[in-house]
C-alpha cells in the first residue's frame, strides 16, 4: 500500500491519463472509487484516516489517489479478489463522524464503486462527469483543454459555496452608510474545499483560471440576483472576460436600472498588461450604464499613477500597515492627494482589517472603506434586524451577510443593502 494523503490532489484528467497509459502497456487496472460529495469538506486528517483504513483492509500495493473533486481512488494493477465490505463499512463510520462534527453534508448510499479499466471506462467517465474520448496527446491536452478542464472541475455550486459578499461602507462624521457590496470568489476556500491542492503552472494558466472563475461568478450572480437586488454590486473581472460573449449573455439578464447599480472592477495588473483593451472595456461598460473601477492599487503604486488620465469611476487602494518609517509621510501625502481628487466616495480603502486602518484612512481624507474589520463592525447591527429563528450571535449574523451560502442555509435575508444608514458607533 502506498499512501499519498499529503500529496496534492490529482486532477481528473491526469487520473484518466494514468489509466490509459497503463492500458497502453497492456496492464489491466482494477480500482475502487469512494464517491465522497464535495459538501462533506473533508480535512487532511480525514483523508489520512481513510488511507490508514485502506492500508489495513485493501490488497497490498494498492495505490491511493485523492482526486481534485474530493473523491478517492484505490488502484490495483491486476486482479482484485479480496472482499472490501469491511473497508466500506469503516469509511461510512469515518464520514458519519465528519457529518456529525461539521453539522452539514451527507453520506451517499452509493459510496463505493468498483471498476476495471479499460472495460468499464464508460461507467467511470459517467461517475466523474467527463466525456469518454480517444486517448489525447498528454502534452497537448493540458494546454489546449485547460479552460474546458477547469470548467468541468469547478462547478457553479462550488463557486457559490466559495462566494463572498463584502460590504463597502462610507463614513461621514457619526453616520455610517452602506454604499454597496463586492461579490467575489474566495480562491483559498475554493482550493481548500473543492479543488484540494489543485496546481497551475505559469501565469498563462492562472489567467485561464481567472477567466473561468469570472464565468462561474456571473452564473452565481445571476442565480442570486433576486435575493440581493436592489443593491450596488461590485464584481471583479478580467478585461478579456468583459470583451467576451459570456459577458454579453450575462448583462442581458438585467435591465438598465440593475446595470446602473453594477460596477466592474479590473485589477491594476490586468489593466496595465492590456491597456488598450482596458480602455475599450471601460468605454463599452460606460455605454451600457455600468461603472468601472481600478482595483488592487498598492500604496507605493500611487507614486506612479496619474489620476487625471484614468477613465474610471472609482479606485480601490490596498491598505498596508507596513508602509511606515521614512516613507510614511510621502505615501500618506500621496494618498491624501488621491482622496481629494477622487472625491464623492470615489476612493475606497480596501483590506481594512484593523481599527488603525480606518482611523489613519479617515485622517488622510478617505471616506469609504472595505475589509474584515468593517464586516465585523456591522455584526451587532445585523443581529438587531435579523428575523431568522437560527440567529445566535453578532458574529454569526456577520458571517451570513458575508457568505451567501450561510445566509441561504440559515434562511436569512441580506439585511443591509446600499443606502442603509447605520447608527452611531
Tab-separated table of C-alpha atoms in Angstrom:
chain	number	residue	atom	x	y	z
A	1	UNK	CA	0.000	0.000	0.000
A	2	UNK	CA	1.381	3.423	-0.911
A	3	UNK	CA	-0.220	6.331	0.940
A	4	UNK	CA	-0.274	9.758	-0.647
A	5	UNK	CA	-2.533	11.704	1.721
A	6	UNK	CA	-0.030	14.555	1.954
A	7	UNK	CA	0.441	14.901	-1.793
A	8	UNK	CA	-1.552	17.395	-3.884
A	9	UNK	CA	-4.869	16.159	-5.225
A	10	UNK	CA	-4.715	14.549	-8.644
A	11	UNK	CA	-6.679	16.198	-11.446
A	12	UNK	CA	-9.347	14.025	-13.070
A	13	UNK	CA	-7.721	14.426	-16.479
A	14	UNK	CA	-4.375	13.168	-15.210
A	15	UNK	CA	-6.005	10.287	-13.342
A	16	UNK	CA	-7.718	9.119	-16.541
A	17	UNK	CA	-4.483	9.590	-18.483
A	18	UNK	CA	-2.698	7.384	-15.952
A	19	UNK	CA	-5.281	4.628	-16.506
A	20	UNK	CA	-4.969	4.982	-20.277
A	21	UNK	CA	-1.203	4.810	-20.029
A	22	UNK	CA	-1.449	1.559	-18.052
A	23	UNK	CA	-3.821	0.155	-20.702
A	24	UNK	CA	-1.401	1.109	-23.482
A	25	UNK	CA	1.191	-1.056	-21.706
A	26	UNK	CA	-1.371	-3.898	-21.547
A	27	UNK	CA	-1.805	-3.513	-17.811
A	28	UNK	CA	-5.338	-4.090	-16.523
A	29	UNK	CA	-6.204	-1.644	-13.746
A	30	UNK	CA	-8.723	-2.744	-11.129
A	31	UNK	CA	-9.782	0.007	-8.805
A	32	UNK	CA	-12.437	1.339	-6.491
A	33	UNK	CA	-13.608	4.907	-6.007
A	34	UNK	CA	-15.120	6.453	-2.885
A	35	UNK	CA	-17.900	8.748	-4.112
A	36	UNK	CA	-17.330	11.457	-1.496
A	37	UNK	CA	-19.579	14.500	-2.133
A	38	UNK	CA	-17.979	17.944	-2.008
A	39	UNK	CA	-20.308	19.177	0.750
A	40	UNK	CA	-18.576	16.871	3.261
A	41	UNK	CA	-15.461	19.103	3.103
A	42	UNK	CA	-13.028	16.534	4.450
A	43	UNK	CA	-9.881	17.791	6.130
A	44	UNK	CA	-6.406	16.361	5.679
A	45	UNK	CA	-6.779	14.280	8.850
A	46	UNK	CA	-9.923	12.661	7.425
A	47	UNK	CA	-8.111	11.678	4.226
A	48	UNK	CA	-5.284	10.278	6.341
A	49	UNK	CA	-7.761	8.151	8.294
A	50	UNK	CA	-9.197	6.801	5.017
A	51	UNK	CA	-5.694	5.965	3.775
A	52	UNK	CA	-4.828	4.151	7.004
A	53	UNK	CA	-8.023	2.110	6.769
A	54	UNK	CA	-7.219	1.210	3.163
A	55	UNK	CA	-3.742	0.082	4.232
A	56	UNK	CA	-5.244	-2.443	6.638
A	57	UNK	CA	-8.194	-3.653	4.543
A	58	UNK	CA	-7.332	-3.418	0.855
A	59	UNK	CA	-4.861	-5.537	-1.168
A	60	UNK	CA	-1.131	-4.937	-0.864
A	61	UNK	CA	0.385	-2.404	-3.309
A	62	UNK	CA	-2.940	-0.603	-3.743
A	63	UNK	CA	-2.173	2.982	-4.698
A	64	UNK	CA	-4.277	5.760	-3.178
A	65	UNK	CA	-5.100	8.874	-5.227
A	66	UNK	CA	-7.087	11.785	-3.794
A	67	UNK	CA	-8.874	13.405	-6.735
A	68	UNK	CA	-9.497	17.127	-7.159
A	69	UNK	CA	-13.284	16.698	-6.765
A	70	UNK	CA	-12.908	15.146	-3.286
A	71	UNK	CA	-13.282	11.508	-4.359
A	72	UNK	CA	-10.586	8.945	-3.513
A	73	UNK	CA	-9.403	6.252	-5.938
A	74	UNK	CA	-7.677	2.993	-4.951
A	75	UNK	CA	-5.854	1.460	-7.926
A	76	UNK	CA	-4.553	-2.094	-8.114
A	77	UNK	CA	-2.689	-3.425	-11.160
A	78	UNK	CA	-4.106	-6.845	-11.974
A	79	UNK	CA	-6.973	-8.712	-10.305
A	80	UNK	CA	-8.657	-7.594	-7.100
A	81	UNK	CA	-10.126	-10.660	-5.413
A	82	UNK	CA	-10.345	-9.550	-1.780
A	83	UNK	CA	-13.592	-8.564	-0.048
A	84	UNK	CA	-13.854	-4.824	0.603
A	85	UNK	CA	-17.081	-4.812	2.693
A	86	UNK	CA	-15.213	-4.158	5.960
A	87	UNK	CA	-13.328	-1.272	4.395
A	88	UNK	CA	-16.521	0.388	3.098
A	89	UNK	CA	-18.212	-0.066	6.477
A	90	UNK	CA	-15.320	1.660	8.248
A	91	UNK	CA	-15.332	4.513	5.720
A	92	UNK	CA	-19.041	5.097	6.346
A	93	UNK	CA	-18.243	5.445	10.045
A	94	UNK	CA	-15.485	7.973	9.290
A	95	UNK	CA	-17.745	10.030	7.032
A	96	UNK	CA	-20.619	9.883	9.521
A	97	UNK	CA	-18.261	11.322	12.149
A	98	UNK	CA	-17.384	14.138	9.702
A	99	UNK	CA	-21.084	14.943	9.232
A	100	UNK	CA	-21.670	14.931	12.993
A	101	UNK	CA	-18.631	17.129	13.594
A	102	UNK	CA	-19.440	19.752	10.969
A	103	UNK	CA	-23.225	19.625	11.081
A	104	UNK	CA	-23.579	19.523	7.312
A	105	UNK	CA	-23.182	17.247	4.328
A	106	UNK	CA	-24.416	13.693	3.758
A	107	UNK	CA	-23.034	10.214	3.167
A	108	UNK	CA	-24.349	8.872	-0.164
A	109	UNK	CA	-25.956	5.453	-0.372
A	110	UNK	CA	-23.781	4.600	-3.372
A	111	UNK	CA	-20.498	5.342	-1.647
A	112	UNK	CA	-18.241	2.698	-3.246
A	113	UNK	CA	-17.765	1.815	-6.929
A	114	UNK	CA	-15.534	-0.887	-8.418
A	115	UNK	CA	-14.202	-0.678	-11.981
A	116	UNK	CA	-11.974	-2.443	-14.469
A	117	UNK	CA	-10.049	-0.373	-16.997
A	118	UNK	CA	-10.415	-0.256	-19.950
A	119	UNK	CA	-13.532	-2.493	-19.990
A	120	UNK	CA	-15.625	-0.164	-17.816
A	121	UNK	CA	-14.247	3.223	-18.797
A	122	UNK	CA	-17.718	4.419	-19.864
A	123	UNK	CA	-19.061	3.890	-16.345
A	124	UNK	CA	-16.064	5.655	-14.801
A	125	UNK	CA	-16.392	8.664	-17.107
A	126	UNK	CA	-20.071	8.884	-16.187
A	127	UNK	CA	-19.273	8.859	-12.467
A	128	UNK	CA	-16.588	11.542	-12.848
A	129	UNK	CA	-18.778	13.621	-15.149
A	130	UNK	CA	-16.369	13.666	-18.094
A	131	UNK	CA	-16.958	12.638	-21.720
A	132	UNK	CA	-15.317	9.442	-22.888
A	133	UNK	CA	-12.832	10.263	-25.619
A	134	UNK	CA	-9.951	8.849	-27.579
A	135	UNK	CA	-6.594	8.952	-25.901
A	136	UNK	CA	-5.257	12.515	-26.339
A	137	UNK	CA	-1.663	13.586	-26.517
A	138	UNK	CA	-0.812	14.381	-22.900
A	139	UNK	CA	1.276	17.466	-23.628
A	140	UNK	CA	-1.285	18.948	-25.995
A	141	UNK	CA	-4.337	18.143	-23.877
A	142	UNK	CA	-3.036	20.025	-20.850
A	143	UNK	CA	-2.525	23.164	-22.916
A	144	UNK	CA	-5.410	23.046	-25.360
A	145	UNK	CA	-8.157	21.857	-22.988
A	146	UNK	CA	-7.094	23.782	-19.889
A	147	UNK	CA	-10.127	26.099	-19.863
A	148	UNK	CA	-12.565	23.254	-20.511
A	149	UNK	CA	-10.897	21.103	-17.896
A	150	UNK	CA	-11.285	23.884	-15.332
A	151	UNK	CA	-14.916	24.428	-16.292
A	152	UNK	CA	-15.552	20.734	-15.649
A	153	UNK	CA	-13.570	20.697	-12.412
A	154	UNK	CA	-15.141	23.838	-10.921
A	155	UNK	CA	-18.904	23.595	-10.590
A	156	UNK	CA	-21.189	26.595	-10.173
A	157	UNK	CA	-22.234	25.160	-6.793
A	158	UNK	CA	-18.594	25.123	-5.687
A	159	UNK	CA	-18.206	28.780	-6.654
A	160	UNK	CA	-21.437	29.659	-4.816
A	161	UNK	CA	-20.084	27.833	-1.767
A	162	UNK	CA	-16.899	29.925	-2.062
A	163	UNK	CA	-18.723	33.173	-2.860
A	164	UNK	CA	-18.184	36.149	-0.568
A	165	UNK	CA	-20.138	39.395	-0.219
A	166	UNK	CA	-18.166	42.205	1.394
A	167	UNK	CA	-19.720	45.490	2.465
A	168	UNK	CA	-18.415	48.870	1.278
A	169	UNK	CA	-19.153	51.474	3.951
A	170	UNK	CA	-18.921	55.275	3.817
A	171	UNK	CA	-18.128	57.289	6.949
A	172	UNK	CA	-19.370	60.843	7.395
A	173	UNK	CA	-18.987	62.179	10.931
A	174	UNK	CA	-21.157	59.870	13.059
A	175	UNK	CA	-23.123	58.459	10.126
A	176	UNK	CA	-22.197	55.168	8.538
A	177	UNK	CA	-23.829	54.281	5.227
A	178	UNK	CA	-23.691	51.123	3.123
A	179	UNK	CA	-22.757	52.242	-0.399
A	180	UNK	CA	-22.519	48.807	-1.998
A	181	UNK	CA	-21.139	45.303	-1.824
A	182	UNK	CA	-18.364	43.473	-3.589
A	183	UNK	CA	-19.080	39.901	-4.663
A	184	UNK	CA	-16.105	37.653	-5.335
A	185	UNK	CA	-14.990	34.035	-5.192
A	186	UNK	CA	-12.627	33.141	-2.360
A	187	UNK	CA	-9.895	31.249	-4.186
A	188	UNK	CA	-8.412	29.988	-0.908
A	189	UNK	CA	-11.734	28.469	0.157
A	190	UNK	CA	-12.369	27.046	-3.318
A	191	UNK	CA	-8.932	25.419	-3.390
A	192	UNK	CA	-9.208	24.026	0.129
A	193	UNK	CA	-12.726	22.599	-0.068
A	194	UNK	CA	-13.339	21.889	-3.745
A	195	UNK	CA	-10.044	21.674	-5.628
A	196	UNK	CA	-7.841	20.490	-2.775
A	197	UNK	CA	-4.261	21.294	-3.827
A	198	UNK	CA	-5.017	21.946	-7.480
A	199	UNK	CA	-1.811	23.294	-9.014
A	200	UNK	CA	-1.409	25.607	-12.002
A	201	UNK	CA	1.830	26.194	-13.826
A	202	UNK	CA	2.731	29.656	-15.061
A	203	UNK	CA	0.856	32.944	-15.440
A	204	UNK	CA	-0.954	31.760	-18.575
A	205	UNK	CA	-2.810	29.007	-16.719
A	206	UNK	CA	-3.600	31.359	-13.818
A	207	UNK	CA	-5.161	33.785	-16.292
A	208	UNK	CA	-7.285	30.957	-17.730
A	209	UNK	CA	-8.436	30.074	-14.202
A	210	UNK	CA	-9.341	33.724	-13.567
A	211	UNK	CA	-11.484	33.861	-16.674
A	212	UNK	CA	-13.230	30.579	-15.849
A	213	UNK	CA	-13.989	31.893	-12.357
A	214	UNK	CA	-15.352	35.100	-13.942
A	215	UNK	CA	-17.793	32.987	-15.938
A	216	UNK	CA	-18.846	30.967	-12.905
A	217	UNK	CA	-19.236	34.117	-10.789
A	218	UNK	CA	-21.528	35.611	-13.441
A	219	UNK	CA	-23.658	32.463	-13.249
A	220	UNK	CA	-23.796	32.719	-9.447
A	221	UNK	CA	-24.648	36.428	-9.545
A	222	UNK	CA	-27.484	35.764	-11.973
A	223	UNK	CA	-28.865	32.983	-9.748
A	224	UNK	CA	-28.828	35.028	-6.514
A	225	UNK	CA	-29.712	38.410	-8.025
A	226	UNK	CA	-33.345	38.173	-6.897
A	227	UNK	CA	-32.130	37.802	-3.279
A	228	UNK	CA	-29.577	40.607	-3.226
A	229	UNK	CA	-31.030	43.226	-5.553
A	230	UNK	CA	-31.634	46.098	-5.371
A	231	UNK	CA	-28.076	46.787	-4.317
A	232	UNK	CA	-24.929	48.295	-5.782
A	233	UNK	CA	-22.835	45.297	-6.732
A	234	UNK	CA	-19.114	45.318	-7.478
A	235	UNK	CA	-17.801	42.358	-9.493
A	236	UNK	CA	-14.159	41.540	-10.184
A	237	UNK	CA	-13.481	40.728	-13.836
A	238	UNK	CA	-10.649	40.267	-16.280
A	239	UNK	CA	-10.526	42.710	-19.191
A	240	UNK	CA	-10.739	39.746	-21.573
A	241	UNK	CA	-13.914	38.492	-19.866
A	242	UNK	CA	-15.771	41.758	-20.444
A	243	UNK	CA	-14.865	41.574	-24.126
A	244	UNK	CA	-16.215	38.010	-24.472
A	245	UNK	CA	-19.648	36.718	-25.453
A	246	UNK	CA	-20.321	35.257	-21.988
A	247	UNK	CA	-20.348	38.749	-20.517
A	248	UNK	CA	-22.826	39.880	-23.203
A	249	UNK	CA	-25.071	36.994	-22.235
A	250	UNK	CA	-24.703	37.972	-18.582
A	251	UNK	CA	-25.831	41.598	-18.961
A	252	UNK	CA	-28.888	40.513	-20.951
A	253	UNK	CA	-30.355	39.142	-17.709
A	254	UNK	CA	-30.576	42.622	-16.178
A	255	UNK	CA	-32.491	45.776	-17.039
A	256	UNK	CA	-30.994	49.254	-17.304
A	257	UNK	CA	-31.567	50.120	-13.648
A	258	UNK	CA	-29.797	46.969	-12.441
A	259	UNK	CA	-26.845	47.619	-14.776
A	260	UNK	CA	-26.537	51.177	-13.482
A	261	UNK	CA	-26.212	49.710	-9.988
A	262	UNK	CA	-23.374	47.417	-11.041
A	263	UNK	CA	-19.684	48.144	-11.190
A	264	UNK	CA	-16.895	46.115	-12.748
A	265	UNK	CA	-13.501	46.178	-11.049
A	266	UNK	CA	-10.319	45.499	-13.030
A	267	UNK	CA	-7.087	44.794	-11.202
A	268	UNK	CA	-4.286	47.241	-11.840
A	269	UNK	CA	-2.036	44.419	-13.092
A	270	UNK	CA	-4.607	43.200	-15.603
A	271	UNK	CA	-5.341	46.748	-16.817
A	272	UNK	CA	-1.678	47.655	-17.307
A	273	UNK	CA	-0.937	44.387	-19.120
A	274	UNK	CA	-3.846	45.014	-21.522
A	275	UNK	CA	-4.064	48.804	-21.530
A	276	UNK	CA	-5.707	49.376	-24.917
A	277	UNK	CA	-8.216	46.590	-24.302
A	278	UNK	CA	-8.790	48.054	-20.828
A	279	UNK	CA	-9.701	51.433	-22.277
A	280	UNK	CA	-12.039	49.778	-24.794
A	281	UNK	CA	-13.674	47.795	-21.990
A	282	UNK	CA	-14.180	50.966	-19.938
A	283	UNK	CA	-15.808	52.677	-22.905
A	284	UNK	CA	-18.119	49.716	-23.507
A	285	UNK	CA	-19.171	49.451	-19.855
A	286	UNK	CA	-19.888	53.168	-19.663
A	287	UNK	CA	-22.000	52.892	-22.824
A	288	UNK	CA	-24.349	50.396	-21.142
A	289	UNK	CA	-24.523	52.371	-17.905
A	290	UNK	CA	-22.161	50.304	-15.753
A	291	UNK	CA	-19.483	51.875	-13.588
A	292	UNK	CA	-15.810	50.921	-13.815
A	293	UNK	CA	-13.177	50.794	-11.110
A	294	UNK	CA	-9.449	50.110	-10.881
A	295	UNK	CA	-8.724	47.654	-8.085
A	296	UNK	CA	-5.660	46.355	-6.194
A	297	UNK	CA	-3.710	49.578	-6.274
A	298	UNK	CA	-0.893	49.440	-3.753
A	299	UNK	CA	0.170	52.490	-1.779
A	300	UNK	CA	3.629	52.629	-3.453
A	301	UNK	CA	1.956	52.450	-6.884
A	302	UNK	CA	0.188	55.746	-6.209
A	303	UNK	CA	3.535	57.429	-6.835
A	304	UNK	CA	3.407	56.353	-10.490
A	305	UNK	CA	-0.267	56.865	-11.348
A	306	UNK	CA	-1.810	59.949	-12.888
A	307	UNK	CA	-5.368	60.310	-11.538
A	308	UNK	CA	-6.365	62.686	-14.338
A	309	UNK	CA	-5.611	60.091	-17.024
A	310	UNK	CA	-7.689	57.262	-15.566
A	311	UNK	CA	-11.063	56.874	-17.223
A	312	UNK	CA	-12.649	55.132	-14.229
A	313	UNK	CA	-15.414	55.990	-11.785
A	314	UNK	CA	-13.558	54.925	-8.660
A	315	UNK	CA	-10.289	53.401	-7.470
A	316	UNK	CA	-9.572	50.891	-4.714
A	317	UNK	CA	-6.326	51.280	-2.791
A	318	UNK	CA	-4.976	48.462	-0.620
A	319	UNK	CA	-4.190	49.461	2.935
A	320	UNK	CA	-0.807	48.235	4.122
A	321	UNK	CA	0.171	48.756	7.754
A	322	UNK	CA	3.810	48.078	6.809
A	323	UNK	CA	4.061	51.410	4.957
A	324	UNK	CA	5.746	53.160	7.831
A	325	UNK	CA	9.121	54.624	8.611
A	326	UNK	CA	10.983	57.050	6.374
A	327	UNK	CA	8.436	56.942	3.508
A	328	UNK	CA	5.342	57.199	5.665
A	329	UNK	CA	4.868	60.942	5.231
A	330	UNK	CA	5.433	60.732	1.469
A	331	UNK	CA	2.976	57.874	0.956
A	332	UNK	CA	0.411	59.444	3.286
A	333	UNK	CA	0.532	62.730	1.393
A	334	UNK	CA	0.057	60.959	-1.925
A	335	UNK	CA	-2.970	59.076	-0.547
A	336	UNK	CA	-4.372	62.366	0.744
A	337	UNK	CA	-3.953	63.874	-2.734
A	338	UNK	CA	-5.797	60.993	-4.391
A	339	UNK	CA	-8.571	61.138	-1.792
A	340	UNK	CA	-9.040	64.819	-2.612
A	341	UNK	CA	-9.054	64.262	-6.393
A	342	UNK	CA	-11.346	61.218	-6.163
A	343	UNK	CA	-13.949	62.976	-4.075
A	344	UNK	CA	-17.590	61.917	-3.669
A	345	UNK	CA	-16.743	58.460	-2.332
A	346	UNK	CA	-14.658	57.509	-5.364
A	347	UNK	CA	-11.606	56.276	-3.455
A	348	UNK	CA	-12.136	53.084	-1.463
A	349	UNK	CA	-9.538	51.876	1.018
A	350	UNK	CA	-9.615	48.063	0.982
A	351	UNK	CA	-8.297	45.273	3.217
A	352	UNK	CA	-9.004	47.341	6.286
A	353	UNK	CA	-8.534	44.588	8.834
A	354	UNK	CA	-7.990	46.752	11.900
A	355	UNK	CA	-9.248	49.929	13.512
A	356	UNK	CA	-5.870	51.514	12.747
A	357	UNK	CA	-6.548	51.310	9.004
A	358	UNK	CA	-9.897	53.034	9.494
A	359	UNK	CA	-8.502	55.788	11.691
A	360	UNK	CA	-5.493	56.547	9.522
A	361	UNK	CA	-7.564	56.435	6.354
A	362	UNK	CA	-10.063	58.911	7.736
A	363	UNK	CA	-7.275	61.205	8.935
A	364	UNK	CA	-5.999	61.318	5.333
A	365	UNK	CA	-9.354	62.230	3.840
A	366	UNK	CA	-10.642	58.766	2.862
A	367	UNK	CA	-14.377	58.291	3.441
A	368	UNK	CA	-15.096	54.783	2.086
A	369	UNK	CA	-13.722	51.521	3.464
A	370	UNK	CA	-13.870	47.770	2.904
A	371	UNK	CA	-12.331	44.884	4.824
A	372	UNK	CA	-12.790	42.322	7.562
A	373	UNK	CA	-12.853	44.991	10.295
A	374	UNK	CA	-15.729	46.738	8.521
A	375	UNK	CA	-17.651	43.440	8.204
A	376	UNK	CA	-17.110	42.615	11.885
A	377	UNK	CA	-18.206	46.132	12.868
A	378	UNK	CA	-21.574	45.519	11.201
A	379	UNK	CA	-22.302	42.361	13.206
A	380	UNK	CA	-24.299	43.955	16.069
A	381	UNK	CA	-26.435	45.973	13.636
A	382	UNK	CA	-27.156	42.899	11.553
A	383	UNK	CA	-28.175	40.864	14.594
A	384	UNK	CA	-30.516	43.637	15.713
A	385	UNK	CA	-32.510	43.342	12.484
A	386	UNK	CA	-32.191	39.581	11.902
A	387	UNK	CA	-35.525	37.739	11.931
A	388	UNK	CA	-34.153	34.230	11.480
A	389	UNK	CA	-35.018	31.733	14.195
A	390	UNK	CA	-31.490	30.335	13.921
A	391	UNK	CA	-29.737	33.593	14.738
A	392	UNK	CA	-27.408	33.487	17.721
A	393	UNK	CA	-24.566	35.994	17.872
A	394	UNK	CA	-23.476	39.117	16.037
A	395	UNK	CA	-20.587	37.103	14.589
A	396	UNK	CA	-22.999	34.599	13.062
A	397	UNK	CA	-25.020	37.433	11.507
A	398	UNK	CA	-21.853	38.979	10.087
A	399	UNK	CA	-20.958	35.621	8.510
A	400	UNK	CA	-24.463	35.327	6.995
A	401	UNK	CA	-24.028	38.724	5.365
A	402	UNK	CA	-20.526	37.732	4.230
A	403	UNK	CA	-21.218	34.244	2.813
A	404	UNK	CA	-24.351	33.784	0.642
A	405	UNK	CA	-24.365	30.028	1.308
A	406	UNK	CA	-24.638	30.670	5.072
A	407	UNK	CA	-27.500	33.120	4.562
A	408	UNK	CA	-29.332	30.592	2.406
A	409	UNK	CA	-28.722	27.746	4.862
A	410	UNK	CA	-29.994	29.827	7.784
A	411	UNK	CA	-32.948	31.315	5.929
A	412	UNK	CA	-31.568	34.832	6.369
A	413	UNK	CA	-32.063	37.851	4.153
A	414	UNK	CA	-29.324	40.207	3.051
A	415	UNK	CA	-30.353	42.825	5.561
A	416	UNK	CA	-28.192	45.793	4.660
A	417	UNK	CA	-28.193	46.899	1.039
A	418	UNK	CA	-26.838	50.122	-0.453
A	419	UNK	CA	-28.353	53.175	1.163
A	420	UNK	CA	-28.723	51.560	4.582
A	421	UNK	CA	-27.789	54.000	7.377
A	422	UNK	CA	-26.147	52.661	10.499
A	423	UNK	CA	-26.449	54.294	13.873
A	424	UNK	CA	-23.517	55.938	15.593
A	425	UNK	CA	-20.837	53.585	16.816
